[in-house]
Coordinates of C-alpha atoms and ligand atoms in Angstrom, one line a residue:
M16 CA 104.0 104.0 145.9
S17 CA 106.5 101.2 146.4
D18 CA 107.9 100.4 149.9
A19 CA 111.0 102.4 150.7
G20 CA 114.1 100.5 149.5
E21 CA 112.1 98.3 147.1
M22 CA 114.3 97.4 144.2
T23 CA 113.8 96.4 140.6
D24 CA 116.2 95.2 137.9
G25 CA 117.0 95.4 134.2
F26 CA 114.9 92.3 133.4
H27 CA 111.8 93.9 134.9
L28 CA 112.4 97.3 133.4
V29 CA 112.7 95.9 129.9
V30 CA 109.5 94.0 130.2
E31 CA 107.7 96.9 131.7
A32 CA 109.0 99.4 129.1
L33 CA 107.8 97.0 126.3
K34 CA 104.4 96.5 127.9
L35 CA 104.0 100.3 128.5
N36 CA 104.4 100.7 124.7
G37 CA 101.9 98.1 123.8
V38 CA 104.3 95.3 122.9
D39 CA 102.3 92.1 123.2
T40 CA 104.4 89.6 121.2
I41 CA 108.1 88.7 121.2
Y42 CA 109.8 86.3 118.7
G43 CA 113.2 84.8 119.6
V44 CA 115.6 82.1 120.5
A45 CA 116.5 81.6 124.2
G46 CA 120.0 81.4 125.8
I47 CA 122.5 83.4 127.8
P48 CA 121.9 86.2 128.7
I49 CA 118.2 86.5 127.8
T50 CA 116.6 83.3 129.0
D51 CA 115.2 84.9 132.2
L52 CA 114.2 88.0 130.3
L53 CA 112.0 85.8 128.0
R54 CA 110.6 83.8 130.9
L55 CA 109.7 87.0 132.7
A56 CA 108.1 88.5 129.6
Q57 CA 106.0 85.4 129.1
N58 CA 105.0 85.4 132.8
E59 CA 104.0 89.0 132.5
G60 CA 101.5 88.2 129.7
I61 CA 103.6 88.9 126.6
R62 CA 103.1 86.1 124.0
Y63 CA 106.4 84.5 123.2
F64 CA 107.2 82.5 120.1
G65 CA 110.4 80.5 120.4
F66 CA 112.1 79.6 117.1
R67 CA 114.7 77.1 115.9
H68 CA 116.8 79.8 114.3
E69 CA 117.1 83.5 114.9
Q70 CA 116.7 84.4 111.2
S71 CA 113.2 83.0 111.2
A72 CA 112.4 84.7 114.5
G73 CA 113.6 88.0 113.0
N74 CA 111.6 87.4 109.9
A75 CA 108.5 86.8 112.0
A76 CA 109.1 90.1 113.8
A77 CA 109.6 91.9 110.6
I78 CA 106.4 90.8 109.0
H79 CA 104.6 91.5 112.4
G80 CA 105.9 95.1 111.8
F81 CA 104.5 95.3 108.3
L82 CA 101.2 93.8 109.3
T83 CA 100.6 95.9 112.4
A84 CA 102.6 99.1 111.7
T85 CA 104.0 98.6 115.2
P86 CA 107.6 97.4 115.7
G87 CA 108.0 93.6 115.6
I88 CA 110.3 92.5 118.4
C89 CA 112.9 89.8 118.1
M90 CA 115.2 88.8 120.9
T91 CA 118.4 86.9 120.5
V92 CA 121.5 85.8 122.4
S93 CA 124.9 87.4 121.9
A94 CA 127.3 87.1 118.9
P95 CA 126.2 84.2 116.7
G96 CA 122.5 84.5 117.7
F97 CA 122.7 88.2 117.1
L98 CA 124.3 87.7 113.7
N99 CA 121.7 85.1 112.7
G100 CA 119.0 87.7 113.6
L101 CA 120.9 90.5 111.8
V102 CA 120.1 89.1 108.4
A103 CA 116.4 89.5 109.2
L104 CA 117.0 93.0 110.6
A105 CA 118.8 94.1 107.4
N106 CA 116.1 92.6 105.3
A107 CA 113.4 94.4 107.3
T108 CA 115.3 97.7 106.8
T109 CA 115.6 97.1 103.1
N110 CA 111.9 96.4 102.8
C111 CA 111.0 99.4 105.1
F112 CA 109.4 97.2 107.8
P113 CA 109.5 98.4 111.4
M114 CA 111.4 95.9 113.6
I115 CA 113.5 95.9 116.7
L116 CA 116.2 93.3 117.2
I117 CA 117.1 93.2 120.9
S118 CA 120.2 91.2 121.7
G119 CA 121.9 90.5 124.9
S120 CA 125.6 91.2 124.8
S121 CA 128.8 90.6 126.8
D122 CA 130.0 93.2 129.4
R123 CA 131.6 96.2 127.8
N124 CA 134.8 96.0 129.8
I125 CA 135.6 92.6 128.4
V126 CA 134.4 93.2 124.9
D127 CA 136.3 96.5 124.5
L128 CA 139.6 95.0 125.6
E129 CA 138.9 91.9 123.5
Q130 CA 139.5 89.7 126.5
G131 CA 137.6 86.8 125.0
D132 CA 134.2 86.4 126.7
Y133 CA 131.6 83.7 125.9
E134 CA 130.1 84.8 122.6
E135 CA 132.0 88.1 122.6
M136 CA 131.4 90.6 119.9
D137 CA 131.1 94.4 119.5
Q138 CA 127.5 93.9 118.3
L139 CA 126.6 97.6 118.1
A140 CA 129.4 98.3 115.6
V141 CA 128.4 95.3 113.5
A142 CA 124.7 96.1 113.5
R143 CA 125.0 99.8 112.6
P144 CA 125.6 99.6 108.9
H145 CA 122.8 97.1 108.5
C146 CA 119.9 98.9 110.1
K147 CA 118.2 102.3 110.3
A148 CA 119.5 103.0 113.9
A149 CA 121.4 101.2 116.6
Y150 CA 121.6 101.9 120.3
R151 CA 123.1 100.4 123.4
V152 CA 121.8 100.6 126.9
N153 CA 124.6 100.6 129.5
R154 CA 122.7 101.6 132.7
P155 CA 119.3 100.2 134.0
Q156 CA 118.0 103.8 134.3
D157 CA 118.4 104.2 130.5
I158 CA 116.3 101.2 129.5
G159 CA 113.1 103.3 129.1
T160 CA 114.9 105.8 126.9
G161 CA 116.6 103.1 124.8
I162 CA 113.3 101.4 124.1
A163 CA 111.6 104.6 123.3
R164 CA 114.3 105.6 120.9
A165 CA 114.2 102.2 119.2
I166 CA 110.4 102.5 118.8
R167 CA 110.6 105.9 117.3
A168 CA 113.4 105.1 115.0
A169 CA 111.6 102.0 113.7
L170 CA 108.3 103.6 113.1
S171 CA 108.9 107.3 112.2
G172 CA 109.5 108.4 108.6
R173 CA 110.5 105.5 106.4
P174 CA 110.1 102.5 108.7
G175 CA 113.0 100.2 109.2
G176 CA 115.0 97.9 111.4
V177 CA 116.5 99.1 114.7
Y178 CA 119.1 97.3 116.8
L179 CA 119.0 97.6 120.6
D180 CA 121.9 96.2 122.5
L181 CA 121.3 95.2 126.1
T182 CA 124.4 94.1 128.1
A183 CA 124.1 91.2 130.5
E184 CA 125.3 93.6 133.1
V185 CA 122.3 96.0 132.5
L186 CA 119.8 93.1 132.7
G187 CA 121.1 92.0 136.0
S188 CA 121.6 95.5 137.5
A189 CA 119.4 96.7 140.4
L190 CA 117.7 100.0 140.6
D191 CA 115.3 101.7 143.1
A192 CA 111.9 100.5 142.0
E193 CA 110.4 104.0 142.1
A194 CA 113.2 105.6 140.1
G195 CA 113.0 102.7 137.6
K196 CA 109.3 103.3 137.1
R197 CA 109.9 107.0 136.6
S198 CA 112.6 106.3 134.0
L199 CA 110.2 104.5 131.6
V200 CA 108.8 106.4 128.6
R201 CA 105.5 105.9 126.9
V202 CA 106.1 106.9 123.3
V203 CA 103.5 109.4 122.1
D204 CA 102.6 109.4 118.4
P205 CA 105.7 107.5 117.1
A206 CA 104.7 107.8 113.4
P207 CA 103.2 111.2 113.1
A208 CA 101.2 112.0 110.0
A209 CA 103.3 113.8 107.5
P210 CA 101.0 115.7 105.2
P211 CA 102.6 117.0 102.0
A212 CA 103.2 120.6 101.1
P213 CA 100.2 122.0 99.2
E214 CA 102.4 123.3 96.4
S215 CA 103.8 119.8 95.8
V216 CA 100.2 118.4 95.6
K217 CA 99.3 121.1 93.1
R218 CA 102.4 120.3 91.0
A219 CA 101.5 116.6 91.0
L220 CA 97.9 117.3 89.9
D221 CA 99.0 119.7 87.2
L222 CA 101.2 117.0 85.7
L223 CA 98.6 114.3 86.0
A224 CA 96.0 116.6 84.5
S225 CA 98.2 117.1 81.5
A226 CA 98.6 113.3 81.0
E227 CA 97.1 111.4 78.1
R228 CA 98.3 108.0 79.2
P229 CA 98.6 108.1 83.0
L230 CA 99.5 105.0 85.0
A231 CA 99.7 104.5 88.8
I232 CA 102.2 102.1 90.3
L233 CA 101.4 101.1 93.9
G234 CA 104.1 99.7 96.1
K235 CA 104.3 98.1 99.5
G236 CA 104.9 101.5 101.1
A237 CA 101.3 102.3 100.1
A238 CA 100.1 99.0 101.5
Y239 CA 102.0 99.7 104.7
A240 CA 100.4 103.2 104.9
R241 CA 96.9 101.6 105.1
A242 CA 95.7 104.1 102.5
E243 CA 93.5 101.7 100.5
A244 CA 90.4 103.8 100.9
E245 CA 92.0 107.0 99.8
I246 CA 93.9 105.3 97.0
R247 CA 90.8 103.7 95.7
A248 CA 88.9 107.0 95.8
F249 CA 91.6 108.7 93.8
L250 CA 92.0 106.0 91.2
E251 CA 88.3 105.5 90.6
A252 CA 87.8 109.3 90.4
T253 CA 90.5 109.6 87.8
G254 CA 89.9 106.3 85.9
M255 CA 93.7 105.8 85.9
P256 CA 95.0 102.3 85.3
F257 CA 97.1 100.9 88.0
L258 CA 99.8 98.3 88.6
P259 CA 100.5 96.8 92.0
M260 CA 104.0 95.8 93.0
S261 CA 103.9 92.2 94.4
M262 CA 103.2 93.1 98.1
A263 CA 100.8 95.8 97.1
K264 CA 98.6 93.3 95.4
G265 CA 95.1 93.4 97.0
L266 CA 95.4 97.1 97.9
L267 CA 92.7 97.3 95.2
P268 CA 91.5 93.8 94.3
D269 CA 93.4 92.2 91.4
D270 CA 90.2 91.8 89.5
H271 CA 89.5 95.5 89.6
P272 CA 88.7 96.7 86.1
Q273 CA 91.4 99.4 86.3
S274 CA 94.2 96.9 87.0
A275 CA 96.7 96.9 84.2
A276 CA 98.6 93.9 85.6
A277 CA 97.8 91.7 82.6
A278 CA 99.2 94.4 80.2
R279 CA 102.1 95.4 82.4
S280 CA 104.9 96.0 79.8
Y281 CA 102.5 97.8 77.5
A282 CA 101.3 100.1 80.2
I283 CA 104.8 100.9 81.5
G284 CA 106.3 101.3 78.1
N285 CA 103.5 103.6 76.9
A286 CA 102.5 105.7 79.9
D287 CA 103.3 109.4 79.5
V288 CA 103.0 110.2 83.3
V289 CA 103.5 107.7 86.0
L290 CA 102.3 108.1 89.6
L291 CA 104.6 106.1 91.8
A292 CA 103.0 105.6 95.2
G293 CA 105.1 104.0 97.9
A294 CA 107.3 102.1 95.4
R295 CA 111.0 102.7 94.7
L296 CA 112.2 102.9 91.1
N297 CA 114.7 100.1 91.9
W298 CA 115.7 96.9 90.1
L299 CA 112.2 95.6 90.5
L300 CA 111.1 98.4 88.1
S301 CA 114.2 98.1 85.9
H302 CA 115.4 101.4 87.4
G303 CA 113.0 103.2 85.1
R304 CA 115.3 102.4 82.2
A305 CA 114.8 101.1 78.6
P306 CA 113.8 98.7 77.2
L307 CA 110.9 98.5 79.7
W308 CA 110.6 102.2 80.1
N309 CA 110.2 105.1 77.7
A310 CA 112.7 107.9 78.1
S311 CA 110.1 110.6 77.8
T312 CA 107.8 109.3 80.6
K313 CA 107.4 111.9 83.4
F314 CA 107.1 110.9 87.0
V315 CA 105.0 111.9 90.0
Q316 CA 106.4 110.2 93.1
L317 CA 104.8 109.9 96.5
D318 CA 107.1 108.9 99.3
I319 CA 107.8 109.6 102.9
A320 CA 111.5 109.6 102.3
P321 CA 112.4 112.7 100.2
T322 CA 115.9 111.3 99.5
E323 CA 114.3 108.6 97.4
F324 CA 113.3 111.1 94.7
D325 CA 115.6 111.3 91.6
S326 CA 117.4 108.1 92.7
N327 CA 117.1 106.5 89.3
R328 CA 115.1 108.8 87.1
A329 CA 114.4 112.5 87.4
I330 CA 111.1 113.1 89.3
A331 CA 109.1 115.9 87.8
A332 CA 106.7 116.1 90.7
P333 CA 108.0 114.8 94.0
V334 CA 105.5 114.7 96.9
A335 CA 107.0 114.1 100.3
G336 CA 104.6 112.9 102.8
D337 CA 102.9 109.8 104.2
I338 CA 100.8 108.1 101.5
R339 CA 97.6 108.3 103.4
S340 CA 97.7 112.1 104.0
T341 CA 99.0 112.5 100.5
F342 CA 96.1 110.8 98.8
A343 CA 93.7 112.6 101.1
A344 CA 95.3 115.9 99.9
L345 CA 95.2 114.8 96.3
N346 CA 91.5 113.8 96.6
A347 CA 90.7 117.1 98.3
A348 CA 92.4 119.1 95.6
L349 CA 91.4 117.0 92.6
A350 CA 88.1 118.7 91.7
G351 CA 87.7 116.6 88.5
R352 CA 91.0 117.9 87.0
V353 CA 92.4 114.5 86.1
K354 CA 90.0 112.9 83.5
R355 CA 89.6 109.3 82.5
Q356 CA 91.5 108.8 79.2
S357 CA 89.2 106.5 77.4
G358 CA 91.4 105.7 74.4
W359 CA 94.3 104.7 76.7
V360 CA 92.1 102.7 79.0
E361 CA 90.5 100.8 76.1
E362 CA 93.9 100.1 74.5
I363 CA 95.1 98.6 77.9
D364 CA 91.9 96.6 78.2
K365 CA 92.4 95.2 74.7
R366 CA 96.0 94.1 75.5
K367 CA 94.8 92.6 78.8
Q368 CA 92.2 90.5 77.1
Q369 CA 94.8 89.3 74.5
N370 CA 97.3 88.4 77.2
I371 CA 94.7 86.6 79.4
E372 CA 93.6 84.5 76.4
R373 CA 97.1 83.7 75.5
M374 CA 97.9 82.6 79.1
A375 CA 94.7 80.6 79.5
A376 CA 95.9 77.7 77.4
R377 CA 99.0 77.3 79.6
L378 CA 97.1 77.8 82.8
N379 CA 94.4 75.3 81.9
A380 CA 96.8 72.6 80.6
D381 CA 97.0 69.5 82.8
P382 CA 100.5 68.0 82.3
S383 CA 101.8 65.0 84.3
P384 CA 103.8 65.6 86.3
M385 CA 102.5 69.0 87.2
N386 CA 104.3 72.2 86.2
F387 CA 104.3 75.6 88.0
S388 CA 101.2 76.8 86.1
S389 CA 99.0 73.8 86.7
A390 CA 100.0 73.4 90.3
L391 CA 99.3 77.1 91.0
R392 CA 95.9 76.8 89.3
A393 CA 95.1 73.9 91.7
V394 CA 96.2 76.1 94.6
R395 CA 94.2 79.0 93.2
N396 CA 91.1 76.9 93.0
A397 CA 91.3 75.9 96.6
L398 CA 91.9 79.5 97.6
A399 CA 89.0 80.9 95.6
T400 CA 86.5 80.8 98.5
Q401 CA 89.1 81.9 101.1
P402 CA 89.8 85.6 100.7
D403 CA 91.0 85.8 104.4
V404 CA 94.0 83.6 103.8
Y405 CA 97.4 85.2 104.0
I406 CA 99.9 84.1 101.3
V407 CA 103.6 83.7 101.8
N408 CA 105.6 83.1 98.7
E409 CA 109.2 82.5 97.9
G410 CA 111.3 80.6 95.3
A411 CA 112.3 81.7 91.8
N412 CA 109.7 80.2 89.4
T413 CA 107.4 79.5 92.3
L414 CA 107.5 83.2 93.2
D415 CA 107.2 84.5 89.6
F416 CA 104.3 82.3 88.6
G417 CA 102.7 82.6 92.1
R418 CA 102.7 86.4 91.9
N419 CA 100.9 86.3 88.5
I420 CA 98.5 83.4 89.1
I421 CA 97.3 83.9 92.7
D422 CA 95.0 86.9 92.7
M423 CA 94.7 88.9 95.9
D424 CA 91.5 90.4 97.1
K425 CA 92.6 92.2 100.3
P426 CA 95.4 94.5 101.2
R427 CA 98.6 93.2 103.0
H428 CA 97.7 89.6 102.4
R429 CA 100.6 88.8 100.1
L430 CA 104.0 88.5 101.8
D431 CA 107.0 87.5 99.7
S432 CA 110.7 87.7 99.0
G433 CA 110.4 91.5 98.7
T434 CA 113.1 94.0 97.7
W435 CA 116.1 91.7 98.0
G436 CA 114.4 88.7 96.4
V437 CA 115.6 86.9 99.5
M438 CA 115.2 83.2 100.2
G439 CA 114.5 82.2 103.8
I440 CA 111.5 84.4 104.8
G441 CA 109.0 81.6 104.3
M442 CA 108.4 80.0 107.7
G443 CA 109.2 83.1 109.7
Y444 CA 106.7 85.2 107.8
A445 CA 104.2 82.4 108.1
V446 CA 104.5 82.2 111.9
G447 CA 104.4 86.0 112.2
A448 CA 101.4 86.3 110.0
A449 CA 99.5 83.6 111.8
A450 CA 100.5 84.9 115.2
V451 CA 99.4 88.5 114.5
T452 CA 96.3 87.9 112.5
G453 CA 95.0 84.6 113.8
K454 CA 94.0 83.8 110.2
P455 CA 95.1 80.9 108.0
V456 CA 98.4 81.2 106.2
V457 CA 99.4 79.3 103.0
A458 CA 103.1 79.4 102.3
I459 CA 103.8 78.6 98.6
E460 CA 107.5 77.6 98.6
G461 CA 110.1 76.5 96.1
D462 CA 111.8 73.3 97.4
S463 CA 115.1 75.2 97.7
A464 CA 113.5 78.2 99.3
F465 CA 111.7 76.1 101.9
G466 CA 115.0 74.6 103.0
F467 CA 116.3 77.9 104.3
S468 CA 113.7 77.9 107.2
G469 CA 112.3 74.4 107.0
M470 CA 113.0 73.5 110.6
E471 CA 110.4 76.0 111.7
I472 CA 107.8 73.4 110.8
E473 CA 108.4 72.3 114.4
T474 CA 107.7 75.8 115.6
I475 CA 104.4 75.9 113.6
C476 CA 103.4 72.5 115.0
R477 CA 104.4 73.4 118.6
Y478 CA 102.1 76.4 118.6
G479 CA 99.4 74.6 116.5
L480 CA 99.3 77.5 114.0
P481 CA 96.9 77.3 111.0
V482 CA 99.8 77.3 108.5
T483 CA 99.7 75.2 105.3
T484 CA 103.1 74.9 103.6
I485 CA 103.0 73.8 100.0
I486 CA 106.4 72.8 98.6
F487 CA 106.8 73.0 94.8
N488 CA 109.1 70.0 94.7
N489 CA 111.1 69.9 91.4
N490 CA 114.3 68.5 92.9
G491 CA 116.4 71.6 92.8
V492 CA 117.2 75.3 92.9
Y493 CA 115.1 76.5 89.9
R494 CA 114.8 72.9 88.6
G495 CA 116.2 69.3 89.1
D496 CA 119.1 67.5 87.6
P497 CA 118.5 64.9 84.9
E498 CA 117.9 61.4 86.2
G499 CA 121.1 59.3 86.6
T500 CA 123.5 62.3 86.6
A501 CA 125.6 63.6 89.4
Y502 CA 124.2 66.5 91.4
T503 CA 125.1 69.9 90.0
P504 CA 125.3 73.1 92.0
T505 CA 121.6 73.6 91.5
G506 CA 120.5 70.0 92.2
L507 CA 118.7 68.9 95.3
I508 CA 117.9 65.3 96.3
R509 CA 115.5 63.6 93.9
G510 CA 112.1 62.5 95.1
A511 CA 112.3 64.0 98.6
R512 CA 109.3 63.2 100.8
Y513 CA 109.0 66.6 102.5
E514 CA 105.6 65.7 103.9
K515 CA 107.3 63.4 106.4
I516 CA 109.0 66.3 108.0
I517 CA 105.7 67.6 109.5
E518 CA 104.6 64.1 110.4
A519 CA 107.6 64.0 112.8
F520 CA 106.0 66.8 114.8
G521 CA 102.4 65.6 114.7
G522 CA 101.2 67.8 111.7
R523 CA 99.4 66.5 108.7
G524 CA 101.5 65.7 105.5
Y525 CA 100.2 65.3 102.0
H526 CA 102.0 63.9 98.9
C527 CA 100.3 65.2 95.7
T528 CA 101.2 64.4 92.2
D529 CA 98.2 65.8 90.4
T530 CA 96.1 68.9 90.4
A531 CA 92.9 67.3 91.8
S532 CA 94.7 65.9 94.8
L533 CA 96.5 69.2 95.4
T534 CA 93.3 71.2 95.4
G535 CA 91.7 68.6 97.7
A536 CA 94.6 68.5 100.1
L537 CA 94.7 72.3 100.4
A538 CA 91.0 72.5 101.0
E539 CA 91.2 69.9 103.7
A540 CA 94.2 71.5 105.3
L541 CA 92.5 74.9 105.4
A542 CA 89.3 73.4 106.8
S543 CA 91.3 71.7 109.6
K544 CA 92.9 75.0 110.7
Q545 CA 95.9 72.8 111.8
P546 CA 99.5 72.7 110.6
A547 CA 99.9 70.9 107.3
L548 CA 102.5 70.4 104.7
I549 CA 101.8 69.5 101.1
N550 CA 104.6 68.0 99.0
A551 CA 103.5 69.1 95.4
V552 CA 105.5 67.1 93.0
I553 CA 106.5 69.2 90.0
D554 CA 108.2 68.2 86.8
P555 CA 112.0 68.4 87.5
T556 CA 112.5 69.9 84.0
A557 CA 109.9 72.7 84.7
G558 CA 111.4 76.0 85.7
T559 CA 113.9 78.3 84.2
E560 CA 117.2 79.3 85.7
S561 CA 116.7 82.3 88.0
G562 CA 113.0 82.5 87.0
H563 CA 112.2 85.9 85.4
I564 CA 115.5 87.5 86.3
Q565 CA 117.9 85.3 84.3
S566 CA 119.4 88.4 82.7
L567 CA 120.9 89.4 86.0
N568 CA 123.4 86.5 85.9
P569 CA 126.7 88.0 84.9
K570 CA 127.8 87.0 81.4
S571 CA 131.4 86.5 80.4
A572 CA 132.5 89.2 78.0
A573 CA 135.4 86.9 76.9
A574 CA 133.0 84.4 75.5
A575 CA 131.6 86.9 73.1
K576 CA 135.1 87.5 71.5
P577 CA 135.8 85.5 68.2
Ligands
ADP622 P1 107.9 97.9 96.3 O1 108.9 96.8 96.5 O2 106.5 97.4 96.6 O3 108.0 98.5 94.9 P2 109.5 99.6 97.9 O4 109.8 98.8 99.2 O5 110.5 99.6 96.9 O6 108.1 99.1 97.3 O7 109.1 101.1 98.3 C1 108.4 101.4 99.4 C2 108.5 102.9 99.6 O8 107.4 103.3 100.4 C3 109.8 103.3 100.2 O9 110.5 104.3 99.4 C4 109.3 104.0 101.5 O10 110.1 105.1 101.9 C5 107.9 104.3 101.2 N1 107.0 104.4 102.4 C6 106.9 103.5 103.4 N2 105.9 103.8 104.2 C7 105.4 104.9 103.7 C8 104.3 105.8 104.1 N3 103.6 105.5 105.2 N4 104.0 106.8 103.4 C9 104.7 107.1 102.2 N5 105.7 106.3 101.8 C10 106.1 105.3 102.5
TPW623 C1 119.4 84.2 101.0 C2 119.5 82.7 95.4 C3 117.3 82.7 94.3 S1 115.9 81.7 94.1 C4 116.6 80.4 94.9 C5 117.9 80.7 95.3 C6 118.7 79.8 96.1 C7 115.9 79.1 95.0 C8 115.1 78.7 93.8 O1 114.7 77.4 93.8 P1 113.3 77.0 94.4 O2 112.3 77.7 93.4 O3 113.1 77.7 95.7 O4 113.2 75.5 94.4 P2 111.8 77.3 92.0 O5 110.4 77.7 92.0 O6 112.6 78.1 91.0 O7 112.0 75.8 91.8 N1 120.3 82.8 99.1 C9 119.5 83.8 99.5 N2 118.6 84.4 98.7 C10 118.7 84.1 97.4 N3 117.8 84.8 96.6 C11 119.5 83.1 96.9 C12 120.3 82.5 97.8 C13 118.3 82.1 95.0

């Protein structure tokens, strides 16, 4: 019992509410009105990672959410800091990662009359369309409820980003300590298991049992669900080929014999029944449309969000539930009903072999300067003995080639541009992954992509995180401009010495122009467990505009007219 009359305040209640719910890490940028809140959190034993820009802090929180299935917490100052963080919150929501953006805000009476406060903005209204839920706390006794609602909204059902607005007034307000303590809420079971209806499981198995050319597609929702054991049991029992979406790589190892990744187009175009597990049929899967897809293919879809079904193609067998419970139910009801389709599996194996042989020549070539394939082979060779490493990957060509060339062995170890194909996640994801796992991180970055969050190299050095950043430096967005010409909209400075950036902060820089030195530098950097940056010089003519998605650039219809 506290002494009669003992008081607490909003600062303390926020920190206590977070701790009560197991929050042990906060990512953010300090300033009015949250500086004392961050100091208090740190003094109370919460790890604090201070960033150079809120977008990276938010990205770190988002990937913390994906990697832990608990909400990653980002704290920002008002208006501009909040807006910087909002990009990451929207990206987290789009990718179904649980995250809470907590921003300080100006007092309501000034904001609502637009009286022009320091960093004034109606943040709640701005945030709402960009996240799963948005709440504001106006009284200190509501802090516990606000945080509880934010946690539940972020984690339950389809995970996503939540905005929590804390006014400066609330942070500073006093409350009787006993009443304050009583007002806090420990959230019980924030992401309850959602087992599927038995009839939906039966419908799915009936359809899969009728398939002659079944194919499973695993998405990052399946990776998030931590269902690798159940998924493996189901796929191995049925002998069904599978394709991982990029962040689902490693759910089953990429070298698993049932992986159809090297025969992707053939498998998708010829499957008669597709089992989509925790993957949306969005642009990344060509919306399920021709020419990649066959109009007669039928779908089983497993997803926690029933509104996802039929969004692009009619779903013959929707199964609403969490992926883990769903695969457990599928396994329990399977009873040998879905049989290995040998002819189909062998046809896929044949195509895989052909494609692997076709790609080998390109992969094993050693051009000078390096191209994307040869540099990634050098990276792959250094990673071969390091299955624990977390990979962050962004860029256009660097992303496309990286996804194909770098095999993953473990679930949730590949973190990339995701659903939006966004640039700027690199250093934030790298810090978040290193912070949460304590494991080495290798960020494979296009030179343009790196620039979006490059200043966080200082953050990585300040905390001594075991992050190695490799910059695929081809002097431009997609590729460089020809020597001696003016810079075009896609050009970046020629011959940049990115490795000097990390040297400014005491980290180790490498300048690599061939594959042997790249493999050697990465091996050395990983062994050091210290911050490092490798400037991998790539042929400026290597790389295609927009990588694999050039067709998404709008074309002028006028140009086609005679
Ligand atoms: P990818 O980009 O890998 O194809 P998406 O992000 O498009 O994957 O899709 C992920 C899907 O997984 C979303 O539709 C989301 O609702 C779903 N999802 C997320 N968590 C779970 C879960 N625990 N159980 C079932 N579905 C989930
Ligand atoms: C937030 C548009 C897509 S890819 C890319 C940009 C700017 C960079 C490609 O060049 P990079 O990679 O990184 O050097 P590479 O391997 O081809 O040489 N702003 C945001 N997101 C996106 N996707 C863009 C712009 C874009």
